[in-house]
PDB file of C-alpha atoms and ligand atoms in Angstrom:
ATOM      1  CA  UNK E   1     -75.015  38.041  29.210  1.00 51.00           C
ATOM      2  CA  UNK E   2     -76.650  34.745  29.947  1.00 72.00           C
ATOM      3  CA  UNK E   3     -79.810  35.391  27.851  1.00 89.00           C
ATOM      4  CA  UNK E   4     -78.792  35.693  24.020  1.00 95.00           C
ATOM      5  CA  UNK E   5     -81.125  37.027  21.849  1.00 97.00           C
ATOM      6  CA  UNK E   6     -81.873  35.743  18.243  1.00 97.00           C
ATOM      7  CA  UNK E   7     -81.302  38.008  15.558  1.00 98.00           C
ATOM      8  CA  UNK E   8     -83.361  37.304  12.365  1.00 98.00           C
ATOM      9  CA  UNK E   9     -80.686  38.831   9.608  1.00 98.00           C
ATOM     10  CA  UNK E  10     -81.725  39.540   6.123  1.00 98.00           C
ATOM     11  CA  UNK E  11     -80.064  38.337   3.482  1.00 98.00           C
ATOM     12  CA  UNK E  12     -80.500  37.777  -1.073  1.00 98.00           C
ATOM     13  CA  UNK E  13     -80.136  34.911  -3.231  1.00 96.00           C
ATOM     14  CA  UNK E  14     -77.754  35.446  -6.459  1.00 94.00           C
ATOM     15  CA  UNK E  15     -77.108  33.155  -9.521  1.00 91.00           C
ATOM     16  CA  UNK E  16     -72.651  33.334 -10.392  1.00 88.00           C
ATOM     17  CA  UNK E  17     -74.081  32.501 -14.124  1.00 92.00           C
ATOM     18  CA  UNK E  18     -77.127  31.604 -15.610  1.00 91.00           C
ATOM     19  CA  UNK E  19     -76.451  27.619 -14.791  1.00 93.00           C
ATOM     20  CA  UNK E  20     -75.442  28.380 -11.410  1.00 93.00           C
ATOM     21  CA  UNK E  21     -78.309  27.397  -8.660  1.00 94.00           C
ATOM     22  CA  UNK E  22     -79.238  30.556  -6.686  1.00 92.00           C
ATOM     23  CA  UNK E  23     -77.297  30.890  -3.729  1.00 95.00           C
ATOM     24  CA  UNK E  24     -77.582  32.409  -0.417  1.00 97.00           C
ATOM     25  CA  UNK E  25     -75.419  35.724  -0.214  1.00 97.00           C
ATOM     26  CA  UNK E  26     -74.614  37.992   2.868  1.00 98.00           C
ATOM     27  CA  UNK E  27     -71.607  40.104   4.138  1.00 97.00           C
ATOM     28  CA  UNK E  28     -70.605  37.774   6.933  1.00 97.00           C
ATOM     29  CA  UNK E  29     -69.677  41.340   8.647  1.00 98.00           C
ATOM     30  CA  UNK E  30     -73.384  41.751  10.517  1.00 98.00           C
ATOM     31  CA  UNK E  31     -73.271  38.031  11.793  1.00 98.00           C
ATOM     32  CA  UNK E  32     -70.070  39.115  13.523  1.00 98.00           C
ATOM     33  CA  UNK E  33     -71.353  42.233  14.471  1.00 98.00           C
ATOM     34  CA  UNK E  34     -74.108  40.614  16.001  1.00 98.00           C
ATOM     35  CA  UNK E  35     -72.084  38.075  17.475  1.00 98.00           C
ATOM     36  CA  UNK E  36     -69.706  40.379  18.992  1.00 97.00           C
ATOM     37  CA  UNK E  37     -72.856  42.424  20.733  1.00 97.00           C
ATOM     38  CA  UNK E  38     -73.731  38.994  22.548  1.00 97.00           C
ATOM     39  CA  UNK E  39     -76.845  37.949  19.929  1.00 97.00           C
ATOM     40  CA  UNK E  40     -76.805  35.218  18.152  1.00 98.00           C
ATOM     41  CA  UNK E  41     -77.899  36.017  14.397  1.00 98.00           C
ATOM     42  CA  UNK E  42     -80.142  33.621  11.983  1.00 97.00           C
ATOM     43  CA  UNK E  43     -79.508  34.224   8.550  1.00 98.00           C
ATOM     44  CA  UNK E  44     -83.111  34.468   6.149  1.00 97.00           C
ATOM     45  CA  UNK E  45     -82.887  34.500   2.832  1.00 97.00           C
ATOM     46  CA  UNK E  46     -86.185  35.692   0.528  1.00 97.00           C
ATOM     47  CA  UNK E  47     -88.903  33.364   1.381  1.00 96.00           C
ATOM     48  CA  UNK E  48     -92.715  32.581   0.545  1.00 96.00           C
ATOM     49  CA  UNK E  49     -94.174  36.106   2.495  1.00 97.00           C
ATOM     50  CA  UNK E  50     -96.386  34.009   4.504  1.00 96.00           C
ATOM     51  CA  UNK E  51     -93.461  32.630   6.442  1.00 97.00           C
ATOM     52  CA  UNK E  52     -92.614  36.050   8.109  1.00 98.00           C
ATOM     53  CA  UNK E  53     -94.897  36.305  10.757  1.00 97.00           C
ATOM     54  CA  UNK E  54     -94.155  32.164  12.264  1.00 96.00           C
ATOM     55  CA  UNK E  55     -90.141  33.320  11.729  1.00 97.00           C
ATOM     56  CA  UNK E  56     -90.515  37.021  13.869  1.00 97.00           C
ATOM     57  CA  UNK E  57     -92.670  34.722  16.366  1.00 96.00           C
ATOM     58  CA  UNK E  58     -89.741  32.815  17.444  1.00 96.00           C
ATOM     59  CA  UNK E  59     -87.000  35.514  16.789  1.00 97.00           C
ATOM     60  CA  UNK E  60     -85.867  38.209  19.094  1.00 97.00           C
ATOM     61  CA  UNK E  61     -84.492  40.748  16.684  1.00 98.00           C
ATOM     62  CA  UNK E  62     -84.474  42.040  13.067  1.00 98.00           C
ATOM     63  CA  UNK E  63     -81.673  42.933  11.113  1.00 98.00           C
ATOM     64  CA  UNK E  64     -81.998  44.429   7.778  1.00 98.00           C
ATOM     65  CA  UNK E  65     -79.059  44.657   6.260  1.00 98.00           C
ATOM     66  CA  UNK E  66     -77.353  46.593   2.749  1.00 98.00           C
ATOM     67  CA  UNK E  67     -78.287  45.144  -0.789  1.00 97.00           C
ATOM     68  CA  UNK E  68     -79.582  45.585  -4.223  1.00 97.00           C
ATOM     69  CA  UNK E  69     -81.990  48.748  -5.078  1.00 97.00           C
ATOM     70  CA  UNK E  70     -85.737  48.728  -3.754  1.00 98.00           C
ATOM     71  CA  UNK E  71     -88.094  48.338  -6.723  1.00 98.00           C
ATOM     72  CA  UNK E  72     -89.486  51.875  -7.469  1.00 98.00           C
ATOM     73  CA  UNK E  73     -92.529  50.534  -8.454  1.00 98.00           C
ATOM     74  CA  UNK E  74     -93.435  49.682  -4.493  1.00 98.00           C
ATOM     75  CA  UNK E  75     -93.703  53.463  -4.096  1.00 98.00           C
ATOM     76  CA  UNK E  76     -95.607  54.665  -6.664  1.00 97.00           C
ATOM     77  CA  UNK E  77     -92.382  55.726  -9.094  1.00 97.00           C
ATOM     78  CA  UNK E  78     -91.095  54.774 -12.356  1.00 96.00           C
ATOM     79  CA  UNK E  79     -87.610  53.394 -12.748  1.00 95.00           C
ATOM     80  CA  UNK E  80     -84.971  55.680 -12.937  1.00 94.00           C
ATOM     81  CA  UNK E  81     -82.341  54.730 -15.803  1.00 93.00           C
ATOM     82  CA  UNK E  82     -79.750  55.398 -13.112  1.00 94.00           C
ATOM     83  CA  UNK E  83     -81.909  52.601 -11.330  1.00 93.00           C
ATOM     84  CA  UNK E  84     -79.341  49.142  -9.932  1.00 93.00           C
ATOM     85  CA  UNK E  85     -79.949  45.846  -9.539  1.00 93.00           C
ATOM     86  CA  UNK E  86     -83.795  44.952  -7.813  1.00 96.00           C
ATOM     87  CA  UNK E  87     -84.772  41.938  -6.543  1.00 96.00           C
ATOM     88  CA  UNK E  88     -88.869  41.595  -6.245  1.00 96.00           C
ATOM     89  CA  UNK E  89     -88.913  38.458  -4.066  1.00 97.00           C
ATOM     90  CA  UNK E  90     -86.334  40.555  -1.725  1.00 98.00           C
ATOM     91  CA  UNK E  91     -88.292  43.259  -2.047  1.00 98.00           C
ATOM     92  CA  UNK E  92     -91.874  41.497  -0.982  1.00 98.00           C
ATOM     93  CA  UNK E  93     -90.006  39.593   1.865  1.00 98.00           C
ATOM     94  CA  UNK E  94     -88.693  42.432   3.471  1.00 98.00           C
ATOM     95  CA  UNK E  95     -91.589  44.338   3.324  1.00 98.00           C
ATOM     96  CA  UNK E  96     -93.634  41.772   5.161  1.00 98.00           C
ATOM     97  CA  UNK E  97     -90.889  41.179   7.517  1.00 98.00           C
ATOM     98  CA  UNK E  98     -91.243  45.142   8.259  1.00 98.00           C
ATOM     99  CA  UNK E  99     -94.981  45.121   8.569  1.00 98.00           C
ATOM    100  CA  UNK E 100     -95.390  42.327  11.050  1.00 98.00           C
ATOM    101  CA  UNK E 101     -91.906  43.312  13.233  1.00 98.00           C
ATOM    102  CA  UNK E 102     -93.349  46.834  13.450  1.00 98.00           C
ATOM    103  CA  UNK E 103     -96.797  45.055  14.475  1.00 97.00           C
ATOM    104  CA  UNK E 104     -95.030  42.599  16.952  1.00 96.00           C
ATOM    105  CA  UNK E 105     -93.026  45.586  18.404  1.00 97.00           C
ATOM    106  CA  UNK E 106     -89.796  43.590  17.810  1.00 97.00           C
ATOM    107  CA  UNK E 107     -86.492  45.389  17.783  1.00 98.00           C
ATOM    108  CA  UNK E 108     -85.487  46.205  14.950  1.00 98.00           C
ATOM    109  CA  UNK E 109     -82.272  48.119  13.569  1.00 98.00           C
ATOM    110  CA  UNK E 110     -81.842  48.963   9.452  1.00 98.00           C
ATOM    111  CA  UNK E 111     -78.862  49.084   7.743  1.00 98.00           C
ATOM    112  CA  UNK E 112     -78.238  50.779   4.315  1.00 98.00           C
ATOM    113  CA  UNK E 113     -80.989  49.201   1.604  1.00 98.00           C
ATOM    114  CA  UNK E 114     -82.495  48.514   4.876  1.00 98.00           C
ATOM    115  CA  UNK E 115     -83.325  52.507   5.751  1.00 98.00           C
ATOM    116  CA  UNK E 116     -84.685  51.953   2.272  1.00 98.00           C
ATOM    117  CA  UNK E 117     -86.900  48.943   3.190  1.00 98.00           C
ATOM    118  CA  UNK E 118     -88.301  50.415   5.934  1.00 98.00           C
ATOM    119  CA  UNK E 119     -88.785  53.457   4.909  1.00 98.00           C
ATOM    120  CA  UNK E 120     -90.843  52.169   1.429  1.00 98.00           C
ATOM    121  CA  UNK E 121     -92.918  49.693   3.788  1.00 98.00           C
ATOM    122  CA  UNK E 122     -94.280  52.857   5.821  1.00 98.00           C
ATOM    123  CA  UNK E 123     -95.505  54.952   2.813  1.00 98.00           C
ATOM    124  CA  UNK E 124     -92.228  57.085   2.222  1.00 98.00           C
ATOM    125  CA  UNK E 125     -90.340  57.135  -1.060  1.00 98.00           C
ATOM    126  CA  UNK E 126     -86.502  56.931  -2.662  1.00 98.00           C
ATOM    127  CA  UNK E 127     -84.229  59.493  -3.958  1.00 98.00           C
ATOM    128  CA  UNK E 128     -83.058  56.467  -6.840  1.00 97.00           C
ATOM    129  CA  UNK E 129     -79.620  57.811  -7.484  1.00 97.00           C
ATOM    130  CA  UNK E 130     -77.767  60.720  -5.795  1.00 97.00           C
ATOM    131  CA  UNK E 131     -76.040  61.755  -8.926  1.00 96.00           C
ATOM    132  CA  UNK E 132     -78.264  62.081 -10.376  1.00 95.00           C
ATOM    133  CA  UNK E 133     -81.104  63.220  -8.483  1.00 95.00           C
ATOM    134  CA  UNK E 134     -78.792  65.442  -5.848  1.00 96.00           C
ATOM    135  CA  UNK E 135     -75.634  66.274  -7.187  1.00 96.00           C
ATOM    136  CA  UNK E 136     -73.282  67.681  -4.676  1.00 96.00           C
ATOM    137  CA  UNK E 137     -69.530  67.455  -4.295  1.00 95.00           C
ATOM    138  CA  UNK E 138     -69.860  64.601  -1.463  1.00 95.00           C
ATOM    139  CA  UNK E 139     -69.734  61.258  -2.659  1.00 96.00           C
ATOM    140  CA  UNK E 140     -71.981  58.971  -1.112  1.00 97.00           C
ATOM    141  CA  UNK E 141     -70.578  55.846  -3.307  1.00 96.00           C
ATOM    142  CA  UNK E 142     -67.123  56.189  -1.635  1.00 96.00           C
ATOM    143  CA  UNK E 143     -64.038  55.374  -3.362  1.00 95.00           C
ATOM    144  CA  UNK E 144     -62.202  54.664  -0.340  1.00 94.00           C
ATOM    145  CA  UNK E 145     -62.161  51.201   1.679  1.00 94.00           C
ATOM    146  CA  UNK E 146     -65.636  50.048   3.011  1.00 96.00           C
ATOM    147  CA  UNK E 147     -63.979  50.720   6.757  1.00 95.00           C
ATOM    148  CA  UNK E 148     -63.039  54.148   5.988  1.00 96.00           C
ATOM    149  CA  UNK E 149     -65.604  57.091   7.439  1.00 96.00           C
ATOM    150  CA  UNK E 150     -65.686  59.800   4.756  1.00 95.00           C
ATOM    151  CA  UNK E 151     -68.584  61.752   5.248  1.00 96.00           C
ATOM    152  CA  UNK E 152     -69.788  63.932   8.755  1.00 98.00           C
ATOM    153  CA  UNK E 153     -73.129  63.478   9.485  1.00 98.00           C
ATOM    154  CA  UNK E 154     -75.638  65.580  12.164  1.00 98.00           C
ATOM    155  CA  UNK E 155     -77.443  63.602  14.662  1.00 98.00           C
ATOM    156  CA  UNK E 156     -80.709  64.682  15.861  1.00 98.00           C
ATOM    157  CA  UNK E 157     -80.690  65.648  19.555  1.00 98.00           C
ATOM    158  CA  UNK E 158     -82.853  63.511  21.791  1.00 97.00           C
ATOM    159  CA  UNK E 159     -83.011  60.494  19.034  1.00 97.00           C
ATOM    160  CA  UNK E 160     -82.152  57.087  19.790  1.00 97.00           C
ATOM    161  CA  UNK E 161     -79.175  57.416  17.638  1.00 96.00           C
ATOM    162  CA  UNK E 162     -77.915  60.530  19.912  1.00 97.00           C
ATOM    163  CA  UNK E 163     -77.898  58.514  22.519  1.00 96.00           C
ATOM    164  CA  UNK E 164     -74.782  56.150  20.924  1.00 94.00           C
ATOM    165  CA  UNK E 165     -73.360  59.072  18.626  1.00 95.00           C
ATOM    166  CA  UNK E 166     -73.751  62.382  20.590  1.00 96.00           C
ATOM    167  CA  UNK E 167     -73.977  65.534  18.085  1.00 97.00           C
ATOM    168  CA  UNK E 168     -72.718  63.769  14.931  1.00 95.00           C
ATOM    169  CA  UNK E 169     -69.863  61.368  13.717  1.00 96.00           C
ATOM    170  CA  UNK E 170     -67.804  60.934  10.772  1.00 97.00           C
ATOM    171  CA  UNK E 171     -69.264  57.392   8.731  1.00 97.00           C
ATOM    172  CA  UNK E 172     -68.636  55.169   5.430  1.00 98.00           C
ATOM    173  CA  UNK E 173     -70.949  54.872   3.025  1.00 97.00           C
ATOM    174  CA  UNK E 174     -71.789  52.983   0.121  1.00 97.00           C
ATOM    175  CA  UNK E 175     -75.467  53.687  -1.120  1.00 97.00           C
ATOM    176  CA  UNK E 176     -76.348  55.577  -4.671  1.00 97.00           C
ATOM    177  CA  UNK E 177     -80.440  55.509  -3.013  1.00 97.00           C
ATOM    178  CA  UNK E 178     -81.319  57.354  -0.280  1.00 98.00           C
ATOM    179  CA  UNK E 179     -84.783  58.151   1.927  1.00 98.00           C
ATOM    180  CA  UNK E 180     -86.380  60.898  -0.202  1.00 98.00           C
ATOM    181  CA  UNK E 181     -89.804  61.687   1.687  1.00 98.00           C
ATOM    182  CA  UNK E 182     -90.024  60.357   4.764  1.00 98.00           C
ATOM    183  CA  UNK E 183     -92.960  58.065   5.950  1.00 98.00           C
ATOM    184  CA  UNK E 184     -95.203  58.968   8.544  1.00 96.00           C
ATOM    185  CA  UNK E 185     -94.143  56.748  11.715  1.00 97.00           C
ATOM    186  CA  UNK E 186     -90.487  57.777  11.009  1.00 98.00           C
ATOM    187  CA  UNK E 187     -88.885  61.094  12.115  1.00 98.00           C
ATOM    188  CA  UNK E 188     -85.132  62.140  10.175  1.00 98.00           C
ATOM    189  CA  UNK E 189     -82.549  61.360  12.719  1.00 98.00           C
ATOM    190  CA  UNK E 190     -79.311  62.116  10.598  1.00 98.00           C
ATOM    191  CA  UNK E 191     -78.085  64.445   7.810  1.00 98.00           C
ATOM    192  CA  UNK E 192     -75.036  64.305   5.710  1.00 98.00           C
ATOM    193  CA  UNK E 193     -73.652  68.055   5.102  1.00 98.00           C
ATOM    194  CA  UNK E 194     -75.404  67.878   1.972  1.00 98.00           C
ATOM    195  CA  UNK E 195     -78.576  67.333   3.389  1.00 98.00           C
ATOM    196  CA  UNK E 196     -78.796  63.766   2.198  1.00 98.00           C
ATOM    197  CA  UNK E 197     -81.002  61.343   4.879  1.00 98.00           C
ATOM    198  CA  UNK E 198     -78.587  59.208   6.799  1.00 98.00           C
ATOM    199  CA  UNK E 199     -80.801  58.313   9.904  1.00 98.00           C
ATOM    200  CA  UNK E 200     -84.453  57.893  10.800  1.00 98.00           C
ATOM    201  CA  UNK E 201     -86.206  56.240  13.915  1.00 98.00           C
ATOM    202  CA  UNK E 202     -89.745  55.320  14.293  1.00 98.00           C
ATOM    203  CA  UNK E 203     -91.527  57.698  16.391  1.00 97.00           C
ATOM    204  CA  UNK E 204     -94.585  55.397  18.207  1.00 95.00           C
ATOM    205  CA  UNK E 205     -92.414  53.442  20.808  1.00 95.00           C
ATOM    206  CA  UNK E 206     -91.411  50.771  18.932  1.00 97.00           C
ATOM    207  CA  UNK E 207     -87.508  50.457  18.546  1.00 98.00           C
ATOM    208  CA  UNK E 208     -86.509  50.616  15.123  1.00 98.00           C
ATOM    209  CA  UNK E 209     -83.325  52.339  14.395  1.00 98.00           C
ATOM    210  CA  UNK E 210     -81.770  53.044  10.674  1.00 98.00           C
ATOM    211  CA  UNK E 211     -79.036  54.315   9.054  1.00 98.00           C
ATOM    212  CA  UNK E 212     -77.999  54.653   5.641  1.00 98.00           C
ATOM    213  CA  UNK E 213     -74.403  53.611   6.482  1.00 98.00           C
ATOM    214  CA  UNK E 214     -72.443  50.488   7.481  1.00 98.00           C
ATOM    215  CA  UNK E 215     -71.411  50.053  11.297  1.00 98.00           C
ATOM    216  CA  UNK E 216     -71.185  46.176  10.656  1.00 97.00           C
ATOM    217  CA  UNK E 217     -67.860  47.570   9.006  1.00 97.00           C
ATOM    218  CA  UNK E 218     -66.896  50.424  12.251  1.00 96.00           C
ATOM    219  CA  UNK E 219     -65.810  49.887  15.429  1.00 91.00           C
ATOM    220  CA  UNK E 220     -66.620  52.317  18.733  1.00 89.00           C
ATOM    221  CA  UNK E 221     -69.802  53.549  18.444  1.00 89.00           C
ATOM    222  CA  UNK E 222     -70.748  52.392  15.427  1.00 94.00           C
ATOM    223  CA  UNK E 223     -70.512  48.945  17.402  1.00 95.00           C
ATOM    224  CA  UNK E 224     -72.799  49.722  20.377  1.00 95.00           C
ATOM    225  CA  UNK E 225     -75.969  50.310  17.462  1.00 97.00           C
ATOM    226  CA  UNK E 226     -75.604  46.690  17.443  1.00 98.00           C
ATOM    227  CA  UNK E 227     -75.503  46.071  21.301  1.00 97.00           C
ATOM    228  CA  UNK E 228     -78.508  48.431  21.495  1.00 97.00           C
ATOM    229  CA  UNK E 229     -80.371  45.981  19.235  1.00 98.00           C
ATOM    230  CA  UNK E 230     -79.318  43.487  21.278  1.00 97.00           C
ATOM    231  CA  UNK E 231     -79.872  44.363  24.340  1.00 97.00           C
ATOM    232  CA  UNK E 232     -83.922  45.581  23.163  1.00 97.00           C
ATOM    233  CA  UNK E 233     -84.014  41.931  21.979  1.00 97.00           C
ATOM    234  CA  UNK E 234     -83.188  41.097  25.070  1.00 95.00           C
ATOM    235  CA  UNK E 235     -85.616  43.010  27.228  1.00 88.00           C
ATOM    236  CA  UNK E 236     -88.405  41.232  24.508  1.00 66.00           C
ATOM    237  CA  UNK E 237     -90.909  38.814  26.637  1.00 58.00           C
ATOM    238  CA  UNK E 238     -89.731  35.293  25.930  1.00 49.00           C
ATOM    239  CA  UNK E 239     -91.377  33.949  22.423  1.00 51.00           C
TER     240      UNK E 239
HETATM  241 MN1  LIG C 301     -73.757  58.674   2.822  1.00 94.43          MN
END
């Protein structure tokens, strides 16, 4: 590929201690992932919200990658006590990144808290902890290793996601949150057997894939999500 595409890749800040500065934190695993599909990812922390449109002018791609808990608050809830870790200048950041890619048409795949993101920034809401909220016997916080697929999901025909996965595919996964109603804009794209929202695309043109798993951790198919983001990026007229 002579043209490589830049891939704007979310990522938090996180203090060690309270005297500790905040640093910059992301599972190097989607800057590979990215890497290895021929893009060439730029890491962005949370930063003032007025900075997202200049930064998606010059980028290619978004990435939105796994992370702390969306703030329930941003759609209309109060907080579970199951509730993790949120992050409001994550949260605000994100959102705004989501609102101008989606306006800018750029490519843009979601990844875990980032089905989350997207979903929230459209109008849709959270299921805030499985458990809780859904018990079942599948565990969606898996005990195994993070590269270990434990749960079958159901792809929906003639999606963007069947496309790269067929009928269904076994995945990892590592989210107590999941997409409870779905936002207008978005249509479901993949169910766990316990009915639990794994995938959803949006449905006016514009190429946004999610999933509630982690292919920057899978290999096969799980890798060519990452080549289809790039190679969208790709198509993108030059910025
Ligand atoms: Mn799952």
């Amino acid at each position: 590929m002579s043209f490589r595409p830049l891939i704007l890749i979310t990522a938090t800040t996180r203090r060690e201690s309270p005297d500790d500065p905040a640093r910059v934190r992301l599972n190097g695993a989607y800057v590979d992932a990215v890497a290895r599909a021929g893009g060439i990812g730029i890491v962005a922390p949370p930063q003032p919200v007025s900075a997202a449109e200049a930064l998606l002018e010059r980028v290619d791609g978004l990435l939105l990658t796994g992370g702390e808990d969306v703030h329930p608050a941003l759609y209309g809830a109060a907080a579970h006590r199951a509730l993790g870790r949120v992050t409001a200048e994550r949260d605000a950041w994100e959102l705004e990144l989501v609102r101008v890619a989606r306006r800018r048409r750029i490519p843009t795949l979601a990844i875990c808290r980032g089905i989350q993101v997207l979903n929230v920034a459209l109008g849709g809401t959270l299921i805030q902890d499985i458990p809780e909220e859904r018990p079942s016997d599948l565990r969606h916080e898996q005990a195994a290793g993070r590269s270990d697929r434990t749960h079958r999901i159901r792809v929906e025909p003639g999606s963007r996601l069947a496309t790269l996965f067929g009928a269904g595919a076994e995945v990892n996964s590592m989210h107590h949150q999941a997409v409870d109603r779905v936002a207008s804009g978005l249509q479901v794209t993949a169910l766990a057997p316990d009915g639990i929202i794994e995938g959803v695309e949006a449905t006016d043109g514009w190429w946004a894939v999610a999933v509630q798993w982690h292919p920057e951790e899978l290999d096969g198919a799980d890798s060519r999500l990452f080549a289809a983001l790039v190679a969208e990026a790709s198509d993108q007229p030059r910025r």
